[in-house]
Short mmCIF file of C-alpha atoms and ligand atoms in Angstrom, two decimals:
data_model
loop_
_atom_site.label_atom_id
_atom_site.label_comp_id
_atom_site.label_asym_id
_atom_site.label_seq_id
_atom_site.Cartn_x
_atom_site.Cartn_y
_atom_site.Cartn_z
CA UNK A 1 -6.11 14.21 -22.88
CA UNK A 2 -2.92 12.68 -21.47
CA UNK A 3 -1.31 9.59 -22.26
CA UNK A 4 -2.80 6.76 -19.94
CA UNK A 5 -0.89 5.40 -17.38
CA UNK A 6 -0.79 1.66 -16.67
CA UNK A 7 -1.86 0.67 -12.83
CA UNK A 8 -1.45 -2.72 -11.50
CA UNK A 9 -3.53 -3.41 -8.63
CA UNK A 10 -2.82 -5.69 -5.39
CA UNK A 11 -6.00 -6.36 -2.97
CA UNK A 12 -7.10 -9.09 -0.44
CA UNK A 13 -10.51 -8.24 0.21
CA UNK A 14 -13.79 -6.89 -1.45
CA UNK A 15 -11.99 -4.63 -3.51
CA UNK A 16 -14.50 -1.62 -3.38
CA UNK A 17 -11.72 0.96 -3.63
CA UNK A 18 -10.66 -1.01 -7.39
CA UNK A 19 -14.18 -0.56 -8.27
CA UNK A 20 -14.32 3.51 -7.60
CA UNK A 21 -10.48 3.00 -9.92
CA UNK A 22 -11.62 0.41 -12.62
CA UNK A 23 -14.91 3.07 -12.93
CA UNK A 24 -12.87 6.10 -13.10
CA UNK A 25 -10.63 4.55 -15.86
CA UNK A 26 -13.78 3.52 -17.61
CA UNK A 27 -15.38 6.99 -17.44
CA UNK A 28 -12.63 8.90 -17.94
CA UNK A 29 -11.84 10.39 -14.43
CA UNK A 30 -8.21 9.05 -14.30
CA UNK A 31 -6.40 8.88 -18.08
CA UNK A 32 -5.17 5.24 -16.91
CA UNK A 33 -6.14 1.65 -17.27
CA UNK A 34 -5.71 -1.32 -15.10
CA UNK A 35 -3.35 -4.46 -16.33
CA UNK A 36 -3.69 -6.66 -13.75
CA UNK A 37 -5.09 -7.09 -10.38
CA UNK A 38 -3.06 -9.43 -7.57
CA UNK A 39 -4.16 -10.80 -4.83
CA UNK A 40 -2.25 -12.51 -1.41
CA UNK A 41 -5.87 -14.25 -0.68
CA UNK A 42 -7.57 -16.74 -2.69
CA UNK A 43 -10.70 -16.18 -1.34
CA UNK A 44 -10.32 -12.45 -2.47
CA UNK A 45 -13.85 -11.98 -3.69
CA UNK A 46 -12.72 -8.50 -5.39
CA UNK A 47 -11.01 -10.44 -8.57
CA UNK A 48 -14.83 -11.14 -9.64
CA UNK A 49 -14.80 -7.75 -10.30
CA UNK A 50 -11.65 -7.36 -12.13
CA UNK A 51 -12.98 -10.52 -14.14
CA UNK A 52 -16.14 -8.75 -14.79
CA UNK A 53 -13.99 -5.69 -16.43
CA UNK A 54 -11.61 -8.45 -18.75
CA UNK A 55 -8.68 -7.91 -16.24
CA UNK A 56 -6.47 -10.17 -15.63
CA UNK A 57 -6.07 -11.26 -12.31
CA UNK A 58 -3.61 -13.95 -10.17
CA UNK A 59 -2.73 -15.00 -6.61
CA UNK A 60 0.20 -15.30 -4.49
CA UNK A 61 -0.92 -17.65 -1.59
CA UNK A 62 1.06 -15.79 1.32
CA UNK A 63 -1.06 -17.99 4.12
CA UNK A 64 -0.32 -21.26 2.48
CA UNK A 65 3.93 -20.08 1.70
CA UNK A 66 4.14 -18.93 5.32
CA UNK A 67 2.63 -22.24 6.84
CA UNK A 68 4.86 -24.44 4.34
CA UNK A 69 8.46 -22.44 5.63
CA UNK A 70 6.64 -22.86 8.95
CA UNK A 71 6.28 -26.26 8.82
CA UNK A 72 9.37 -27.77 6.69
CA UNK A 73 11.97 -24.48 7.97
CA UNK A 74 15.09 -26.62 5.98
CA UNK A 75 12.95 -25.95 2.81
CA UNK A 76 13.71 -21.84 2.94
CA UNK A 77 15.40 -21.66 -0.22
CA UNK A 78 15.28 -17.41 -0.18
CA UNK A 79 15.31 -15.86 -3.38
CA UNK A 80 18.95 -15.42 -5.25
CA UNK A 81 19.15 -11.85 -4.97
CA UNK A 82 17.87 -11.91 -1.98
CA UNK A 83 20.47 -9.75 0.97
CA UNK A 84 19.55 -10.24 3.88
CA UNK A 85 21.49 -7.56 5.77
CA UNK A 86 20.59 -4.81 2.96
CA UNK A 87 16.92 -5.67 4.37
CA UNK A 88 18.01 -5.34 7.72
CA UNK A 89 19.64 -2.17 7.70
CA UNK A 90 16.81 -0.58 5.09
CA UNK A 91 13.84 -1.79 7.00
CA UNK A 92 11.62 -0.04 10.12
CA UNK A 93 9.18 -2.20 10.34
CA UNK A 94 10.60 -4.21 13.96
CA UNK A 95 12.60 -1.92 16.53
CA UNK A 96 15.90 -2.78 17.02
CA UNK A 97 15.05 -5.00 20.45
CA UNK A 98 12.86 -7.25 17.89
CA UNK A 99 12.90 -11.08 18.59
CA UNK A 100 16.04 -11.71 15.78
CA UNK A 101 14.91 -14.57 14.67
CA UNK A 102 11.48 -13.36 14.15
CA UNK A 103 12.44 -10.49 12.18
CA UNK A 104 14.37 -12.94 10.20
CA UNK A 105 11.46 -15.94 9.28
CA UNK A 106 9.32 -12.33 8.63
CA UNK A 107 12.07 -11.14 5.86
CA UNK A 108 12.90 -14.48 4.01
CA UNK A 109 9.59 -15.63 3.83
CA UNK A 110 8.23 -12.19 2.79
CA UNK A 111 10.66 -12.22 0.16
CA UNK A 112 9.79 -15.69 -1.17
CA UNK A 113 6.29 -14.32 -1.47
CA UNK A 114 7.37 -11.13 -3.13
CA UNK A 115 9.58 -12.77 -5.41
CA UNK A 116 6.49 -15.09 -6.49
CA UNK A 117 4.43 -11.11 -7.05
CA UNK A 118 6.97 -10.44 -8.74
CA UNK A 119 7.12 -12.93 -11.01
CA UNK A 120 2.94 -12.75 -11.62
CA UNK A 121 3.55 -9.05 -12.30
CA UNK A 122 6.31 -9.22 -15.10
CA UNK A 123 4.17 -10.29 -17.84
CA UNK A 124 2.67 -6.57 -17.25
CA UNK A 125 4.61 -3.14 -17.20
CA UNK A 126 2.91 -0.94 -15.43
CA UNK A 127 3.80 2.82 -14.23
CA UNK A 128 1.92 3.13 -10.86
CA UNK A 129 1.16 0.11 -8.63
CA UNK A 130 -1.65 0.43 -6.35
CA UNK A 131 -2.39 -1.44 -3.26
CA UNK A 132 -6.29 -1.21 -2.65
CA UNK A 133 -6.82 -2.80 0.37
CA UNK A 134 -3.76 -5.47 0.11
CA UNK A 135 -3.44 -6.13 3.84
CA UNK A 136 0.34 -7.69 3.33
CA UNK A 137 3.67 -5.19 4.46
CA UNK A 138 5.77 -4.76 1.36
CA UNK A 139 9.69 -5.83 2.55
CA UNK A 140 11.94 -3.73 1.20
CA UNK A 141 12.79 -6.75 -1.08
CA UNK A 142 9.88 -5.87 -3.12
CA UNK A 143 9.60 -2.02 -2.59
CA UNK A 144 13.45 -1.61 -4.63
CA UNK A 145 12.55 -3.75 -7.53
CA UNK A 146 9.28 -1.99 -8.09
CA UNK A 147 10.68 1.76 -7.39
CA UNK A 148 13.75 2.09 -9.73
CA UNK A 149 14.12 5.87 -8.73
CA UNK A 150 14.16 7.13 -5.28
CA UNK A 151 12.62 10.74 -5.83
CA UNK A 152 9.65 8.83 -8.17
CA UNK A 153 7.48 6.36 -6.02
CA UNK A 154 5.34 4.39 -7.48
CA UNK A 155 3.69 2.02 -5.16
CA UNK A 156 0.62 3.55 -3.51
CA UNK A 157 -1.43 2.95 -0.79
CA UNK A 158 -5.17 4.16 0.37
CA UNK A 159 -5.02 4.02 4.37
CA UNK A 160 -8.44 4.14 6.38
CA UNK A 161 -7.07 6.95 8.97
CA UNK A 162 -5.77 10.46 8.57
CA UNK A 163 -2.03 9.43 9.15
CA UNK A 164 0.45 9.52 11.11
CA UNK A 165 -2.59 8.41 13.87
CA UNK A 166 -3.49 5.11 13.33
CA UNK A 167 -1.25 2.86 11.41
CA UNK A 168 -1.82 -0.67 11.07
CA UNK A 169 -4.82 -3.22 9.58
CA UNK A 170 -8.02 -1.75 11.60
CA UNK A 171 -7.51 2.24 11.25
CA UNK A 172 -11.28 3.02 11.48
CA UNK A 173 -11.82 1.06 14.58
CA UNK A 174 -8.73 1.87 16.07
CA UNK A 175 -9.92 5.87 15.52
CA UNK A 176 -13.20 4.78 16.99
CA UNK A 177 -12.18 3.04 20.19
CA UNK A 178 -9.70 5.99 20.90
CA UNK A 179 -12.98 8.46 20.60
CA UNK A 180 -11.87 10.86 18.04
CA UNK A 181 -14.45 13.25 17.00
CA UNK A 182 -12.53 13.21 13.52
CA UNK A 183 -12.12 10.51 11.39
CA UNK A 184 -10.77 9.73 7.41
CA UNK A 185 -8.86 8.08 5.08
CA UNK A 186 -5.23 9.25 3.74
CA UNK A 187 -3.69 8.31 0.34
CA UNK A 188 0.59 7.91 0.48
CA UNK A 189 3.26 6.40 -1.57
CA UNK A 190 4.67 2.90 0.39
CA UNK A 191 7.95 3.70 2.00
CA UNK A 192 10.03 0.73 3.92
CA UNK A 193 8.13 1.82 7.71
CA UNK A 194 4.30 0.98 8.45
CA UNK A 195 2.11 3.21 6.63
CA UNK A 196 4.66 5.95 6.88
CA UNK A 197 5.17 7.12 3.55
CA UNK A 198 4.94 10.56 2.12
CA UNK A 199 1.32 11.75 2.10
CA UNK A 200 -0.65 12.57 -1.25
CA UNK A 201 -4.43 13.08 -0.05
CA UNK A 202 -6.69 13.28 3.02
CA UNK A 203 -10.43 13.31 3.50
CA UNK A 204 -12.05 13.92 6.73
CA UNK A 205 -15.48 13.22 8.11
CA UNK A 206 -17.05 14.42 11.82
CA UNK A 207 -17.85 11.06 14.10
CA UNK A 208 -21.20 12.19 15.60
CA UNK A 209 -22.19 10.43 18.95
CA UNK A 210 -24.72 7.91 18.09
CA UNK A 211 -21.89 6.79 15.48
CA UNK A 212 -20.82 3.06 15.57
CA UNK A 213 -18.01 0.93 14.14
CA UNK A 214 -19.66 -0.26 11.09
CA UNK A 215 -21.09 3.93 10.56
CA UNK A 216 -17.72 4.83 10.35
CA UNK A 217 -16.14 2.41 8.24
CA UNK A 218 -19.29 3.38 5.45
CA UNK A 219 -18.95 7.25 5.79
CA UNK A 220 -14.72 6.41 5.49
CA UNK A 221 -15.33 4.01 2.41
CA UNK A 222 -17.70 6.44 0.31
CA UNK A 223 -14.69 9.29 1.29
CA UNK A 224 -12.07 6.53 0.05
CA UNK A 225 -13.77 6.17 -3.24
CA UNK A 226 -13.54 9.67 -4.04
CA UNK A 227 -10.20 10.44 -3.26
CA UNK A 228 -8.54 7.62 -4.09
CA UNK A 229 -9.36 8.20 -8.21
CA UNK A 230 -8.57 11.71 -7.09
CA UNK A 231 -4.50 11.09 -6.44
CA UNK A 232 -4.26 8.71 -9.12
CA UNK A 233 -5.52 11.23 -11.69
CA UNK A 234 -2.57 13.53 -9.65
CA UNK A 235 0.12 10.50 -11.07
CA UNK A 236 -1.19 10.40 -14.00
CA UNK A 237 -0.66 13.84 -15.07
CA UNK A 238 2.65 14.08 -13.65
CA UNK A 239 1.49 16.44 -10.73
CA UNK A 240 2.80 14.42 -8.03
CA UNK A 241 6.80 15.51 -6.52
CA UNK A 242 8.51 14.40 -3.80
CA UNK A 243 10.73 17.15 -2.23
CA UNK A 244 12.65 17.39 0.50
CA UNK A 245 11.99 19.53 3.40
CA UNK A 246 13.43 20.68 6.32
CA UNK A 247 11.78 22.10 9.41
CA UNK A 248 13.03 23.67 11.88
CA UNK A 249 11.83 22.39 15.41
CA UNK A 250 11.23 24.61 19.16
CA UNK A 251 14.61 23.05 20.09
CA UNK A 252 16.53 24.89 17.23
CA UNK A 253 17.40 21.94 14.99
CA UNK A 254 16.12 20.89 12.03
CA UNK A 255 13.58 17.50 10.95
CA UNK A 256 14.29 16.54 7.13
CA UNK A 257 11.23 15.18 5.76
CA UNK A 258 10.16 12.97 2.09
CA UNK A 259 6.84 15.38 1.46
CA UNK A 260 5.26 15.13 -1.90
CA UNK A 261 4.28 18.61 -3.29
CA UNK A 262 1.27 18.99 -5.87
CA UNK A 263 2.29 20.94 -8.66
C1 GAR B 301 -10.27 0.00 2.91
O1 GAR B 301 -10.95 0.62 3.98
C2 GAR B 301 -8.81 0.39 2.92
O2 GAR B 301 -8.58 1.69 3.38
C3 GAR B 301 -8.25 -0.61 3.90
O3 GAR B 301 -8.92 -1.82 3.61
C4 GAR B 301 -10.22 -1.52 3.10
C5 GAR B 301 -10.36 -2.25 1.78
O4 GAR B 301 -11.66 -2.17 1.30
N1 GAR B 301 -6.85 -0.77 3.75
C6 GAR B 301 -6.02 -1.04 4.76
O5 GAR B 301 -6.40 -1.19 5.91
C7 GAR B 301 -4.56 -1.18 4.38
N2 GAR B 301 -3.77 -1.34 5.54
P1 GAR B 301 -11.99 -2.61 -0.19
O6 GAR B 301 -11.41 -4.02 -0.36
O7 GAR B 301 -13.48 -2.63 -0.23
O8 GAR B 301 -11.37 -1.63 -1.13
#
């Protein structure tokens, strides 16, 4: 057997996908255990079931931080390693024609928030940090002080599309509405850009036509639960290498791309 690796967990919601992890720790299917499980949202009814499994759990009230700098903007005290122009020139979330000062509320207060993860998380080294349904960007801020080396990731995500198509918070409806016959779920380490990180896994299912919304989002789930313990397992025994590529395109020059390779 191989050594286990510790995962720290971030959701906001039900927290299905950290039952399929907490039960493939438990059984044996990934050689890892979970240390703690975060949350943005304190209404995040998946903590009962890191409670249920002795894990400990704590919240970071992003809603309630982002109203307060809202509300009282002379209170922005931004964390003291906090650089504001590293952020800028790292970051692709906003295109360049971005409302400034938009971008700029969106980068403090993220980091505020972060630095208060941050802080919840120390108490706990952990080797992989997984984000199971955490519906909060990461700012760079937070990305750097949890990935130390640039060629080892170590924050990933479970997506409900097959990526590139489909980024954002509603990737089975969006797949849906845009009537794909094809839909699925993609696992990727977090990179500064929108669900653009390098890809690990994919699992696809057919959308039939008396499909709905809610048909989708179940046959996408039950795919999410197996292939999520499926790339963590990868982590865990060390299979998982980013390399970089380059490809040359019908114009004659060449795309570099971050892909991970499965050794
Ligand atoms: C899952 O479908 C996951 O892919 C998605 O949220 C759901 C969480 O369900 N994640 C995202 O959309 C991330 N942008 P769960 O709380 O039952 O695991």
């Amino acid at each position: 057997m191989h050594k286990k690796i510790r995962i720290g967990a971030l959701i906001s919601g039900g927290g299905t996908n950290l039952q399929a992890i907490i039960d493939s720790c438990e059984s044996g299917k990934i050689d890892g255990e979970i240390v703690f499980v975060g949350t943005d949202n304190p209404d995040a009814s998946g903590l009962e079931r890191a409670k249920n499994h002795g894990i400990n759990t704590f919240t970071v009230d992003y809603s309630s931080i982002i109203q307060s700098l809202k509300k009282e903007p002379e209170k922005i005290a931004p964390p003291k390693d906090f650089d504001i122009d590293d952020l800028y020139a790292k970051q692709s979330l906003f295109s360049d024609d971005a409302d400034p000062e938009k971008v700029k509320f969106f980068m403090v207060s993220r980091a505020i928030a972060e630095a208060k993860l941050l802080e919840e998380m120390a108490p706990y080294p952990f080797d992989l940090l997984m984000l199971a349904g955490f519906m909060r960007t990461l700012s760079p801020y937070f990305i750097d002080r949890v990935n130390k080396e640039a060629d080892h990731p170590r924050i990933m995500n479970i997506h409900p599309a097959l990526l590139p198509s489909f980024p954002g918070t509603d990737g089975y409806s969006d797949t849906f509405r845009y009537g794909c016959k094809v839909g699925g779920c993609t696992v990727h380490f977090i990179d500064y850009g929108e669900d653009s990180g390098p890809i690990i896994g994919q699992k696809a299912f057919q959308i039939q036509p008396d499909d709905t919304i809610a048909t989708i989002k179940k046959k996408g789930l039950e795919l999410e639960w197996e292939l999520y313990p499926e790339c963590i397992q990868l982590f865990a025994q060390g299979r998982l290498k980013i390399v970089n590529r380059s490809y040359p395109t019908k114009d004659g020059k060449k795309i570099q791309r971050r892909i991970v390779d499965i050794v």
